[in-house]
Amino acid sequence: MHRFKTYLLLGVLLVSAATMAQQQEFIFGQLVDATQNDPIPFATIRIKGKALGVISNMNGTFKIPLRYKEQGEVLEISCLGYETRELYIDELDTFKSSGIKLTPSAFELAEAIVSAREKKVNVKEIVRTAVNNIPMNYPENEFNLVGYYRDYQVKNNAYVNLNEAIIKVRDEGFDSENSFYNQYQLLSYTSNKDFEIDRFAAQPYDYKGHNKIVPNAKMKNDGGNEFILLGMHDPIRNYKEPSFSFINDLRNDFVNTHSFKMLGKSKHKNESVYQIEIAYSNDHYRAQGLIFINTTDFSIHKLDYELHKLDNETDEEKENTDLRVIVNASERFSDGFRKMDSELLYRIQTEYTRGPERKMYLNYISFYNKILVQRPPRFESKFVIYLDDFSFRIRLNKMPAKLNRVKKKDFKVRYKKELIPIEEFYFLEDELTFVVCPDLDDLQTGKLFENFNYEVADVTHAYELVDDEGNKLNERKWEYLHQYREFFTQDTEPNAVWINKRDQMIRLLPLDSPEQPISNEAVDEYWKNTPLQGKMN
């Protein structure tokens, strides 16, 4: 017994040591607002003088490989709305997360913009000019992006189904077709087993069986590649074609269907940027967001767009879901990280940053949408026609509660929508099975067993059986989850070469498909900004 305890303790120590060693390969930090102390998500943290870097997580956290500290590197931290900050990695603590404060940049309110030229410019025309200038401000020729991709879900305020990859993108340039036709290469891919894996929630979207759906919407390539789906929702890269409702075609639809309000301007990396509010609404939906536009060349630095559902239900929602059996109904008014006053259906944030030849290249894209999963019933039955004694068998997976309250009239068995008369029933407790005997003297019952067809047999119960936990028989309950897909650029290469065909990602296959090729290229210079485990608050 003592020896077993020693071995067990040694095993625990070895696991702890391995975990600590893995953590010590990185330096962790967290960005917070210097005035409000709130975490700052989606800030860019780069090694100065290099393209390499990461984007902060929703709670402001990030991690940098320890080797850069040993090389004495400098971090450059930038975020729209905040002053850019530089600090030596040596200043960060190796053994715990370091808090780094960013100061909000000076913001000049719209009323204080006194330039005569700006007074004459209509806000809608600023946005229209920015869209029209995309061919001039973004790369027309081919280029490569290499970055960290992840998709995950949020359930009970924790990360689940976290998949991570390093992906190379060879883009043909903004004059080419939409991003679907780019070349892609998986440099690495893992399903992170340090986080909970919910296989039922990880399945493809299923609008036929309603196992997993997006409420009030439908994904175009359900069952396909999540990374390709993310890229197709970048309205700037795909500005010539529809991307998502209600931006649709950025070039032709966006400006005409939305209203805009100038909030003011500020500095971002020594460039002056307009901050403009976006709004749209109809009978069922309300969209809002922000667009950040350079005051000099009108390049779009960032587009932040979110769609909210108004209180009135659509016919599709009434048909597909029963809101009474959603187990976590309060999550309807959340994005997994924060509570809100209205129902957020999706949010797409796309940021571009200045790159080679002063062209704008993707910095990151984040796509959030709410999903509904209809779980299998916890208390369920299987209906069988038992030809040996011409009876119906209803087999349960659990013992029902209040068995004495079940009556003959509670069983409703139909064949070709016609009700079959019932003579009697009894319960086999050792088999957890109801035996329901039809009235064999009835002419209709005789025809049932002569021409039996499983496909048109059905059984329902007027009496709602429940188990000891209160689960109704065959009731499938809905559950809200929050789905995120994110890509953070770590390297940009203009004038990129073709990706070998045998190494190209198969666009219509899921990333975890065994048929997906994973490259043998060295990826040591790139790293995964895995979020910290535990509750996110």
Protein backbone atom coordinates (compact mmCIF):
# COMPACT_ATOMS: atom_id res chain seq x y z
CA MET A 1 0.00 0.00 0.00
CA HIS A 2 2.79 2.41 0.86
CA ARG A 3 4.60 1.54 -2.34
CA PHE A 4 1.44 2.28 -4.38
CA LYS A 5 1.16 5.71 -2.75
CA THR A 6 4.78 6.45 -3.60
CA TYR A 7 4.26 5.54 -7.25
CA LEU A 8 1.05 7.56 -7.40
CA LEU A 9 2.74 10.62 -5.90
CA LEU A 10 5.64 10.25 -8.32
CA GLY A 11 3.18 10.11 -11.25
CA VAL A 12 1.49 13.31 -10.08
CA LEU A 13 4.84 15.05 -9.72
CA LEU A 14 5.90 13.97 -13.20
CA VAL A 15 2.68 15.27 -14.74
CA SER A 16 2.99 18.55 -12.84
CA ALA A 17 6.61 18.92 -13.90
CA ALA A 18 5.73 18.29 -17.53
CA THR A 19 2.92 20.86 -17.38
CA MET A 20 5.19 23.43 -15.73
CA ALA A 21 7.95 22.79 -18.26
CA GLN A 22 5.49 23.32 -21.10
CA GLN A 23 4.26 26.57 -19.57
CA GLN A 24 7.81 27.80 -19.07
CA GLU A 25 8.39 27.58 -22.84
CA PHE A 26 6.30 30.77 -23.04
CA ILE A 27 5.97 34.13 -21.34
CA PHE A 28 2.38 35.09 -20.58
CA GLY A 29 0.92 38.58 -20.49
CA GLN A 30 -2.45 40.29 -20.22
CA LEU A 31 -3.38 43.65 -21.72
CA VAL A 32 -5.68 45.93 -19.75
CA ASP A 33 -7.08 49.41 -20.24
CA ALA A 34 -5.04 51.87 -18.14
CA THR A 35 -8.16 53.86 -17.19
CA GLN A 36 -10.88 51.21 -16.81
CA ASN A 37 -8.72 48.13 -16.03
CA ASP A 38 -10.79 46.13 -18.55
CA PRO A 39 -9.06 43.44 -20.64
CA ILE A 40 -8.17 44.46 -24.21
CA PRO A 41 -8.95 41.78 -26.81
CA PHE A 42 -7.56 41.61 -30.36
CA ALA A 43 -4.55 43.83 -29.75
CA THR A 44 -1.49 43.12 -31.89
CA ILE A 45 1.66 42.01 -30.06
CA ARG A 46 4.64 41.80 -32.43
CA ILE A 47 8.37 41.31 -32.16
CA LYS A 48 9.73 44.70 -33.22
CA GLY A 49 11.45 44.60 -36.60
CA LYS A 50 9.81 41.27 -37.46
CA ALA A 51 6.43 40.33 -38.83
CA LEU A 52 6.02 37.66 -36.16
CA GLY A 53 3.49 38.16 -33.41
CA VAL A 54 0.11 37.27 -31.98
CA ILE A 55 -3.26 38.83 -31.21
CA SER A 56 -4.52 39.02 -27.62
CA ASN A 57 -7.38 36.73 -26.60
CA MET A 58 -10.86 37.86 -25.54
CA ASN A 59 -9.61 38.30 -21.97
CA GLY A 60 -6.53 40.24 -23.15
CA THR A 61 -4.08 37.38 -22.58
CA PHE A 62 -1.27 36.35 -24.93
CA LYS A 63 1.91 34.29 -24.89
CA ILE A 64 5.35 34.77 -26.46
CA PRO A 65 7.96 31.98 -26.83
CA LEU A 66 10.64 32.21 -24.15
CA ARG A 67 13.41 32.19 -26.78
CA TYR A 68 12.62 35.81 -27.68
CA LYS A 69 13.33 36.87 -24.11
CA GLU A 70 16.71 35.19 -24.32
CA GLN A 71 17.39 37.13 -27.54
CA GLY A 72 16.57 40.44 -25.83
CA GLU A 73 13.74 41.25 -28.22
CA VAL A 74 11.36 44.22 -27.96
CA LEU A 75 7.57 43.86 -28.08
CA GLU A 76 5.50 46.37 -30.04
CA ILE A 77 1.89 46.40 -28.81
CA SER A 78 -0.77 48.21 -30.83
CA CYS A 79 -4.54 48.37 -30.85
CA LEU A 80 -6.99 50.71 -32.52
CA GLY A 81 -8.08 53.24 -29.91
CA TYR A 82 -4.89 52.91 -27.83
CA GLU A 83 -1.41 54.37 -27.92
CA THR A 84 1.21 52.01 -29.31
CA ARG A 85 3.54 50.74 -26.59
CA GLU A 86 7.00 49.17 -26.72
CA LEU A 87 8.69 47.16 -23.98
CA TYR A 88 11.54 44.71 -23.64
CA ILE A 89 10.46 41.12 -23.17
CA ASP A 90 12.90 41.08 -20.24
CA GLU A 91 10.32 43.19 -18.37
CA LEU A 92 7.81 40.33 -18.42
CA ASP A 93 7.69 37.76 -15.63
CA THR A 94 8.59 34.22 -16.69
CA PHE A 95 6.58 32.45 -13.98
CA LYS A 96 3.30 34.36 -13.98
CA SER A 97 1.12 36.42 -16.29
CA SER A 98 2.29 40.03 -16.49
CA GLY A 99 -0.29 42.83 -16.55
CA ILE A 100 0.43 45.40 -19.26
CA LYS A 101 -1.55 48.64 -19.34
CA LEU A 102 -2.38 50.44 -22.58
CA THR A 103 -3.37 54.11 -22.56
CA PRO A 104 -6.35 55.15 -24.71
CA SER A 105 -5.17 57.34 -27.58
CA ALA A 106 -6.31 60.94 -27.81
CA PHE A 107 -9.72 60.94 -29.45
CA GLU A 108 -10.92 63.99 -31.33
CA LEU A 109 -14.71 64.09 -31.26
CA ALA A 110 -16.61 64.76 -34.46
CA GLU A 111 -17.66 68.19 -33.19
CA ALA A 112 -14.00 69.17 -32.79
CA ILE A 113 -12.97 68.29 -36.36
CA VAL A 114 -12.57 71.80 -37.72
CA SER A 115 -10.97 71.22 -41.12
CA ALA A 116 -13.01 73.01 -43.78
CA ARG A 117 -12.43 70.11 -46.16
CA GLU A 118 -13.71 67.57 -43.64
CA LYS A 119 -16.79 69.67 -42.84
CA LYS A 120 -17.83 69.48 -46.47
CA VAL A 121 -17.29 65.72 -46.78
CA ASN A 122 -20.39 63.60 -46.17
CA VAL A 123 -19.71 60.61 -43.86
CA LYS A 124 -21.37 58.22 -46.29
CA GLU A 125 -19.05 59.49 -49.02
CA ILE A 126 -16.02 58.78 -46.82
CA VAL A 127 -17.16 55.17 -46.52
CA ARG A 128 -17.97 54.98 -50.23
CA THR A 129 -14.49 56.31 -51.07
CA ALA A 130 -12.90 53.74 -48.75
CA VAL A 131 -14.72 50.90 -50.50
CA ASN A 132 -13.89 52.27 -53.96
CA ASN A 133 -10.21 52.60 -52.96
CA ILE A 134 -9.81 48.93 -52.01
CA PRO A 135 -8.09 48.05 -55.33
CA MET A 136 -5.48 50.76 -54.67
CA ASN A 137 -4.92 50.19 -50.94
CA TYR A 138 -4.77 46.38 -50.84
CA PRO A 139 -2.38 44.05 -52.70
CA GLU A 140 -3.37 43.36 -56.29
CA ASN A 141 -0.65 40.73 -56.82
CA GLU A 142 -0.21 37.38 -55.12
CA PHE A 143 1.07 37.18 -51.53
CA ASN A 144 1.40 34.71 -48.65
CA LEU A 145 0.04 34.93 -45.13
CA VAL A 146 1.11 32.53 -42.41
CA GLY A 147 -0.83 32.58 -39.18
CA TYR A 148 -2.39 30.90 -36.20
CA TYR A 149 -5.92 29.58 -36.71
CA ARG A 150 -8.31 28.25 -34.11
CA ASP A 151 -11.94 27.33 -33.85
CA TYR A 152 -13.66 26.59 -30.57
CA GLN A 153 -16.96 26.69 -28.75
CA VAL A 154 -17.87 28.26 -25.45
CA LYS A 155 -20.08 26.27 -23.08
CA ASN A 156 -20.73 27.06 -19.41
CA ASN A 157 -18.26 29.93 -19.64
CA ALA A 158 -15.39 27.62 -20.68
CA TYR A 159 -13.63 26.67 -23.91
CA VAL A 160 -14.61 23.33 -25.53
CA ASN A 161 -13.69 21.65 -28.83
CA LEU A 162 -10.58 23.79 -29.30
CA ASN A 163 -8.82 23.04 -32.61
CA GLU A 164 -5.59 24.84 -33.51
CA ALA A 165 -3.48 25.10 -36.64
CA ILE A 166 -0.70 27.01 -38.34
CA ILE A 167 -1.90 27.75 -41.88
CA LYS A 168 -0.27 29.25 -44.93
CA VAL A 169 -2.51 31.18 -47.33
CA ARG A 170 -1.43 31.95 -50.88
CA ASP A 171 -3.74 34.73 -52.00
CA GLU A 172 -3.93 35.60 -55.69
CA GLY A 173 -4.51 39.23 -54.80
CA PHE A 174 -7.58 41.44 -54.45
CA ASP A 175 -8.11 41.58 -58.22
CA SER A 176 -8.73 37.82 -58.28
CA GLU A 177 -11.82 35.83 -57.39
CA ASN A 178 -13.02 35.53 -53.81
CA SER A 179 -10.86 33.91 -51.14
CA PHE A 180 -12.41 30.45 -51.64
CA TYR A 181 -10.13 29.98 -54.65
CA ASN A 182 -6.91 30.79 -52.81
CA GLN A 183 -4.37 28.07 -52.09
CA TYR A 184 -4.07 26.89 -48.49
CA GLN A 185 -1.57 24.71 -46.67
CA LEU A 186 -1.84 23.13 -43.23
CA LEU A 187 1.56 23.46 -41.59
CA SER A 188 0.24 21.91 -38.38
CA TYR A 189 -3.12 20.90 -36.92
CA THR A 190 -4.17 19.60 -33.50
CA SER A 191 -7.37 19.04 -31.60
CA ASN A 192 -6.36 20.32 -28.15
CA LYS A 193 -7.19 17.55 -25.68
CA ASP A 194 -6.35 19.77 -22.71
CA PHE A 195 -9.83 21.24 -23.18
CA GLU A 196 -13.18 19.44 -23.02
CA ILE A 197 -14.20 17.66 -26.22
CA ASP A 198 -17.96 17.61 -26.82
CA ARG A 199 -18.26 15.38 -29.87
CA PHE A 200 -21.99 15.92 -30.33
CA ALA A 201 -21.54 19.72 -30.45
CA ALA A 202 -18.53 19.32 -32.76
CA GLN A 203 -20.54 17.63 -35.52
CA PRO A 204 -21.32 19.47 -38.79
CA TYR A 205 -24.41 21.67 -39.03
CA ASP A 206 -27.56 19.59 -39.53
CA TYR A 207 -30.62 21.45 -40.75
CA LYS A 208 -32.47 18.26 -41.71
CA GLY A 209 -32.37 16.45 -38.38
CA HIS A 210 -31.94 19.70 -36.39
CA ASN A 211 -29.14 18.23 -34.29
CA LYS A 212 -27.10 21.42 -34.71
CA ILE A 213 -28.29 24.64 -36.31
CA VAL A 214 -27.57 28.35 -36.40
CA PRO A 215 -30.76 30.06 -35.18
CA ASN A 216 -32.34 32.30 -37.83
CA ALA A 217 -29.56 31.60 -40.32
CA LYS A 218 -27.91 28.89 -42.38
CA MET A 219 -24.26 28.30 -43.18
CA LYS A 220 -23.52 28.05 -46.91
CA ASN A 221 -21.06 25.15 -46.64
CA ASP A 222 -22.40 23.23 -43.65
CA GLY A 223 -20.27 20.14 -43.16
CA GLY A 224 -17.28 21.70 -44.92
CA ASN A 225 -14.09 23.39 -43.89
CA GLU A 226 -14.38 25.86 -41.00
CA PHE A 227 -11.29 27.82 -42.07
CA ILE A 228 -12.65 28.38 -45.58
CA LEU A 229 -15.96 29.44 -44.03
CA LEU A 230 -14.08 32.01 -41.96
CA GLY A 231 -12.31 33.45 -45.00
CA MET A 232 -15.56 33.75 -46.95
CA HIS A 233 -16.87 36.03 -44.19
CA ASP A 234 -14.17 38.66 -44.76
CA PRO A 235 -16.16 41.43 -46.52
CA ILE A 236 -13.03 43.46 -47.37
CA ARG A 237 -11.15 40.65 -49.12
CA ASN A 238 -14.35 39.52 -50.87
CA TYR A 239 -15.60 43.03 -51.53
CA LYS A 240 -16.81 42.24 -55.04
CA GLU A 241 -19.11 39.38 -53.97
CA PRO A 242 -21.67 38.70 -51.21
CA SER A 243 -20.06 37.85 -47.88
CA PHE A 244 -22.81 37.81 -45.24
CA SER A 245 -26.12 39.46 -44.38
CA PHE A 246 -26.60 42.39 -44.27
CA ILE A 247 -23.38 43.73 -45.68
CA ASN A 248 -23.88 41.48 -48.69
CA ASP A 249 -21.75 42.86 -51.53
CA LEU A 250 -19.51 45.47 -49.88
CA ARG A 251 -18.88 47.27 -53.16
CA ASN A 252 -22.53 47.64 -54.24
CA ASP A 253 -24.75 47.10 -51.18
CA PHE A 254 -23.03 48.19 -47.99
CA VAL A 255 -23.03 51.98 -48.40
CA ASN A 256 -26.55 52.18 -49.82
CA THR A 257 -28.26 50.05 -47.16
CA HIS A 258 -26.56 51.36 -43.98
CA SER A 259 -26.49 54.66 -42.17
CA PHE A 260 -23.24 56.16 -40.85
CA LYS A 261 -22.27 58.58 -38.11
CA MET A 262 -18.87 60.21 -37.62
CA LEU A 263 -17.68 59.65 -34.05
CA GLY A 264 -14.30 61.33 -34.43
CA LYS A 265 -10.73 60.48 -35.23
CA SER A 266 -7.60 59.29 -33.46
CA LYS A 267 -4.06 58.13 -34.15
CA HIS A 268 -3.04 54.55 -34.85
CA LYS A 269 0.67 53.88 -35.39
CA ASN A 270 1.14 57.55 -36.26
CA GLU A 271 -1.64 57.48 -38.85
CA SER A 272 -4.85 59.47 -38.50
CA VAL A 273 -7.99 57.31 -38.54
CA TYR A 274 -11.70 58.15 -38.72
CA GLN A 275 -13.95 56.17 -36.37
CA ILE A 276 -17.43 55.82 -37.92
CA GLU A 277 -20.52 54.18 -36.49
CA ILE A 278 -22.55 51.77 -38.66
CA ALA A 279 -26.29 51.08 -38.29
CA TYR A 280 -29.00 49.06 -40.07
CA SER A 281 -32.39 47.68 -39.03
CA ASN A 282 -35.53 46.01 -40.36
CA ASP A 283 -38.56 44.34 -38.75
CA HIS A 284 -36.58 41.39 -37.36
CA TYR A 285 -32.92 42.42 -37.08
CA ARG A 286 -30.68 45.26 -35.98
CA ALA A 287 -27.08 45.59 -37.14
CA GLN A 288 -24.48 47.86 -35.62
CA GLY A 289 -20.76 48.28 -35.79
CA LEU A 290 -17.72 50.45 -36.39
CA ILE A 291 -15.50 51.09 -39.37
CA PHE A 292 -12.03 52.66 -39.02
CA ILE A 293 -10.86 54.54 -42.14
CA ASN A 294 -7.52 56.21 -42.78
CA THR A 295 -7.97 59.98 -43.20
CA THR A 296 -5.28 60.20 -45.91
CA ASP A 297 -5.69 57.30 -48.36
CA PHE A 298 -9.10 56.09 -47.04
CA SER A 299 -7.86 52.55 -46.46
CA ILE A 300 -10.05 50.48 -44.12
CA HIS A 301 -8.12 49.53 -40.99
CA LYS A 302 -10.94 47.65 -39.29
CA LEU A 303 -14.55 46.62 -39.80
CA ASP A 304 -16.47 45.46 -36.70
CA TYR A 305 -20.02 44.32 -37.53
CA GLU A 306 -22.61 42.58 -35.37
CA LEU A 307 -26.20 41.49 -35.97
CA HIS A 308 -28.83 41.40 -33.22
CA LYS A 309 -32.22 39.71 -33.27
CA LEU A 310 -35.25 41.72 -32.27
CA ASP A 311 -37.81 40.23 -29.88
CA ASN A 312 -40.37 39.10 -32.47
CA GLU A 313 -39.79 35.51 -33.62
CA THR A 314 -39.50 34.55 -37.26
CA ASP A 315 -41.60 31.73 -38.73
CA GLU A 316 -38.42 29.67 -39.17
CA GLU A 317 -37.55 30.00 -35.49
CA LYS A 318 -41.06 28.93 -34.42
CA GLU A 319 -40.88 25.90 -36.73
CA ASN A 320 -37.38 24.70 -35.84
CA THR A 321 -37.11 25.21 -32.09
CA ASP A 322 -39.21 25.00 -28.99
CA LEU A 323 -37.82 27.72 -26.72
CA ARG A 324 -39.46 26.06 -23.72
CA VAL A 325 -36.95 23.19 -23.79
CA ILE A 326 -33.73 25.20 -24.04
CA VAL A 327 -31.76 24.19 -20.96
CA ASN A 328 -29.66 27.37 -20.80
CA ALA A 329 -32.07 29.98 -22.14
CA SER A 330 -30.12 32.85 -20.53
CA GLU A 331 -27.25 32.18 -22.98
CA ARG A 332 -29.49 33.56 -25.70
CA PHE A 333 -28.38 36.99 -24.47
CA SER A 334 -24.65 36.30 -24.34
CA ASP A 335 -21.67 35.68 -26.60
CA GLY A 336 -20.10 33.24 -24.15
CA PHE A 337 -17.84 35.91 -22.65
CA ARG A 338 -20.28 38.64 -21.64
CA LYS A 339 -23.98 39.20 -21.03
CA MET A 340 -25.93 41.65 -23.18
CA ASP A 341 -29.37 43.21 -23.44
CA SER A 342 -30.27 41.75 -26.84
CA GLU A 343 -29.70 38.53 -28.74
CA LEU A 344 -26.45 38.67 -30.70
CA LEU A 345 -26.60 36.30 -33.68
CA TYR A 346 -23.15 36.92 -35.11
CA ARG A 347 -20.20 39.27 -34.92
CA ILE A 348 -17.43 39.58 -37.49
CA GLN A 349 -14.30 41.61 -36.82
CA THR A 350 -11.75 42.10 -39.59
CA GLU A 351 -8.60 44.17 -39.14
CA TYR A 352 -5.96 45.07 -41.72
CA THR A 353 -2.56 46.57 -41.07
CA ARG A 354 0.09 48.37 -43.12
CA GLY A 355 2.55 45.99 -44.80
CA PRO A 356 5.05 45.93 -47.67
CA GLU A 357 4.76 48.84 -50.13
CA ARG A 358 2.26 50.40 -47.68
CA LYS A 359 -0.45 47.99 -48.80
CA MET A 360 -3.00 46.76 -46.27
CA TYR A 361 -2.74 43.09 -45.28
CA LEU A 362 -4.98 41.00 -43.05
CA ASN A 363 -4.02 41.27 -39.39
CA TYR A 364 -6.81 39.11 -37.97
CA ILE A 365 -10.38 38.02 -38.54
CA SER A 366 -12.77 36.76 -35.86
CA PHE A 367 -16.18 35.27 -36.65
CA TYR A 368 -18.68 34.54 -33.85
CA ASN A 369 -22.09 32.98 -34.23
CA LYS A 370 -24.57 31.43 -31.84
CA ILE A 371 -25.51 27.78 -32.34
CA LEU A 372 -28.31 25.58 -31.03
CA VAL A 373 -27.61 21.90 -30.33
CA GLN A 374 -30.51 19.50 -29.82
CA ARG A 375 -29.18 16.84 -27.48
CA PRO A 376 -30.34 13.21 -27.63
CA PRO A 377 -33.03 12.44 -25.04
CA ARG A 378 -31.81 11.30 -21.62
CA PHE A 379 -34.97 9.22 -21.12
CA GLU A 380 -35.82 7.46 -24.37
CA SER A 381 -37.79 4.57 -25.83
CA LYS A 382 -37.56 2.20 -28.74
CA PHE A 383 -40.77 1.03 -30.42
CA VAL A 384 -40.83 -2.54 -31.73
CA ILE A 385 -43.59 -4.69 -33.21
CA TYR A 386 -43.25 -8.15 -31.66
CA LEU A 387 -44.56 -10.62 -34.25
CA ASP A 388 -44.34 -13.69 -31.93
CA ASP A 389 -47.41 -12.63 -29.96
CA PHE A 390 -48.60 -9.72 -32.16
CA SER A 391 -47.85 -7.06 -29.55
CA PHE A 392 -46.10 -3.74 -29.45
CA ARG A 393 -43.03 -3.37 -27.24
CA ILE A 394 -41.91 0.02 -25.93
CA ARG A 395 -38.42 -0.43 -24.47
CA LEU A 396 -37.08 2.23 -22.11
CA ASN A 397 -33.50 3.04 -21.14
CA LYS A 398 -34.53 3.96 -17.57
CA MET A 399 -37.13 3.07 -15.02
CA PRO A 400 -40.09 5.47 -15.29
CA ALA A 401 -41.36 7.37 -12.27
CA LYS A 402 -45.03 7.17 -11.18
CA LEU A 403 -45.60 3.91 -13.06
CA ASN A 404 -48.94 3.37 -11.32
CA ARG A 405 -50.40 6.43 -13.04
CA VAL A 406 -50.07 4.99 -16.55
CA LYS A 407 -53.41 3.97 -18.10
CA LYS A 408 -54.36 2.05 -21.25
CA LYS A 409 -55.66 5.21 -22.85
CA ASP A 410 -52.24 6.79 -22.50
CA PHE A 411 -50.85 4.68 -25.37
CA LYS A 412 -51.58 5.94 -28.86
CA VAL A 413 -50.26 3.70 -31.62
CA ARG A 414 -50.78 4.66 -35.26
CA TYR A 415 -50.27 2.90 -38.55
CA LYS A 416 -50.48 5.03 -41.70
CA LYS A 417 -51.82 7.78 -39.41
CA GLU A 418 -54.73 5.56 -38.33
CA LEU A 419 -55.16 4.89 -34.59
CA ILE A 420 -54.85 1.21 -33.59
CA PRO A 421 -57.26 0.08 -30.81
CA ILE A 422 -55.53 -1.17 -27.62
CA GLU A 423 -56.89 -4.08 -25.58
CA GLU A 424 -54.45 -4.07 -22.62
CA PHE A 425 -50.87 -3.37 -21.52
CA TYR A 426 -48.43 -4.48 -18.82
CA PHE A 427 -44.88 -3.55 -17.79
CA LEU A 428 -41.89 -5.93 -17.70
CA GLU A 429 -39.80 -4.35 -14.97
CA ASP A 430 -36.73 -6.54 -15.50
CA GLU A 431 -36.71 -5.59 -19.21
CA LEU A 432 -37.85 -1.96 -18.72
CA THR A 433 -40.46 -2.65 -21.39
CA PHE A 434 -44.14 -1.87 -21.84
CA VAL A 435 -46.01 -4.62 -23.65
CA VAL A 436 -48.99 -3.08 -25.42
CA CYS A 437 -51.52 -5.55 -26.84
CA PRO A 438 -53.70 -4.41 -29.75
CA ASP A 439 -57.29 -5.53 -30.15
CA LEU A 440 -56.70 -8.50 -32.49
CA ASP A 441 -60.44 -8.83 -33.18
CA ASP A 442 -60.35 -5.47 -34.90
CA LEU A 443 -60.12 -5.73 -38.70
CA GLN A 444 -57.64 -2.87 -38.94
CA THR A 445 -55.25 -4.59 -36.52
CA GLY A 446 -55.20 -7.73 -38.64
CA LYS A 447 -54.26 -5.74 -41.70
CA LEU A 448 -51.44 -4.10 -39.73
CA PHE A 449 -49.62 -7.40 -39.14
CA GLU A 450 -50.30 -8.67 -42.66
CA ASN A 451 -48.77 -5.62 -44.37
CA PHE A 452 -46.38 -4.39 -41.71
CA ASN A 453 -44.02 -1.60 -42.74
CA TYR A 454 -41.67 -0.16 -40.12
CA GLU A 455 -41.45 3.14 -41.98
CA VAL A 456 -45.08 4.04 -41.38
CA ALA A 457 -45.46 2.67 -37.85
CA ASP A 458 -45.48 5.28 -35.08
CA VAL A 459 -46.19 5.49 -31.38
CA THR A 460 -47.00 8.44 -29.15
CA HIS A 461 -48.00 8.75 -25.50
CA ALA A 462 -50.81 10.95 -24.28
CA TYR A 463 -49.40 10.53 -20.78
CA GLU A 464 -45.99 12.18 -20.52
CA LEU A 465 -43.76 9.63 -18.84
CA VAL A 466 -40.86 11.02 -16.82
CA ASP A 467 -37.86 9.42 -15.12
CA ASP A 468 -36.72 10.05 -11.53
CA GLU A 469 -34.77 13.14 -12.70
CA GLY A 470 -37.85 14.69 -14.32
CA ASN A 471 -36.78 14.02 -17.93
CA LYS A 472 -39.76 13.52 -20.22
CA LEU A 473 -39.78 10.46 -22.42
CA ASN A 474 -38.13 11.09 -25.82
CA GLU A 475 -37.84 14.82 -25.15
CA ARG A 476 -34.81 16.35 -26.84
CA LYS A 477 -33.66 19.55 -25.20
CA TRP A 478 -31.92 22.42 -26.94
CA GLU A 479 -28.75 24.01 -25.68
CA TYR A 480 -27.10 27.29 -26.73
CA LEU A 481 -23.39 27.20 -27.49
CA HIS A 482 -21.12 29.92 -28.83
CA GLN A 483 -18.96 29.22 -31.89
CA TYR A 484 -15.75 31.12 -32.69
CA ARG A 485 -13.40 30.90 -35.67
CA GLU A 486 -10.29 33.10 -35.67
CA PHE A 487 -7.17 33.61 -37.77
CA PHE A 488 -4.22 35.77 -36.63
CA THR A 489 -1.52 36.62 -39.16
CA GLN A 490 2.04 36.05 -37.94
CA ASP A 491 3.94 36.58 -41.20
CA THR A 492 3.34 38.34 -44.53
CA GLU A 493 5.25 37.57 -47.73
CA PRO A 494 4.61 39.54 -50.96
CA ASN A 495 5.22 37.95 -54.36
CA ALA A 496 4.58 34.44 -53.02
CA VAL A 497 5.27 31.23 -54.92
CA TRP A 498 2.71 28.51 -55.62
CA ILE A 499 1.98 25.86 -53.00
CA ASN A 500 2.72 22.38 -54.30
CA LYS A 501 -0.55 20.71 -55.26
CA ARG A 502 0.04 17.64 -53.09
CA ASP A 503 0.49 19.93 -50.05
CA GLN A 504 -2.64 22.03 -50.62
CA MET A 505 -5.47 21.90 -48.13
CA ILE A 506 -8.59 20.20 -49.49
CA ARG A 507 -11.03 23.06 -49.12
CA LEU A 508 -14.26 21.09 -48.79
CA LEU A 509 -12.95 18.57 -46.25
CA PRO A 510 -12.95 19.29 -42.50
CA LEU A 511 -9.54 20.18 -41.14
CA ASP A 512 -9.45 17.04 -38.99
CA SER A 513 -10.12 14.72 -41.95
CA PRO A 514 -7.42 12.00 -42.28
CA GLU A 515 -7.30 12.89 -45.98
CA GLN A 516 -6.08 16.42 -45.24
CA PRO A 517 -2.37 16.74 -46.05
CA ILE A 518 -0.27 18.29 -43.29
CA SER A 519 3.00 19.77 -44.49
CA ASN A 520 6.40 18.76 -43.18
CA GLU A 521 7.65 22.34 -43.39
CA ALA A 522 9.37 23.67 -40.28
CA VAL A 523 7.02 25.85 -38.24
CA ASP A 524 9.28 26.60 -35.28
CA GLU A 525 9.16 30.34 -35.92
CA TYR A 526 5.35 30.34 -35.57
CA TRP A 527 3.45 29.50 -32.41
CA LYS A 528 -0.06 28.86 -31.15
CA ASN A 529 -1.59 31.43 -28.85
CA THR A 530 -3.58 28.82 -26.93
CA PRO A 531 -6.01 30.45 -24.46
CA LEU A 532 -5.56 29.68 -20.79
CA GLN A 533 -7.81 26.99 -19.35
CA GLY A 534 -10.53 27.54 -16.79
CA LYS A 535 -13.45 29.91 -16.52
CA MET A 536 -13.06 33.02 -18.63
CA ASN A 537 -14.15 35.54 -16.04
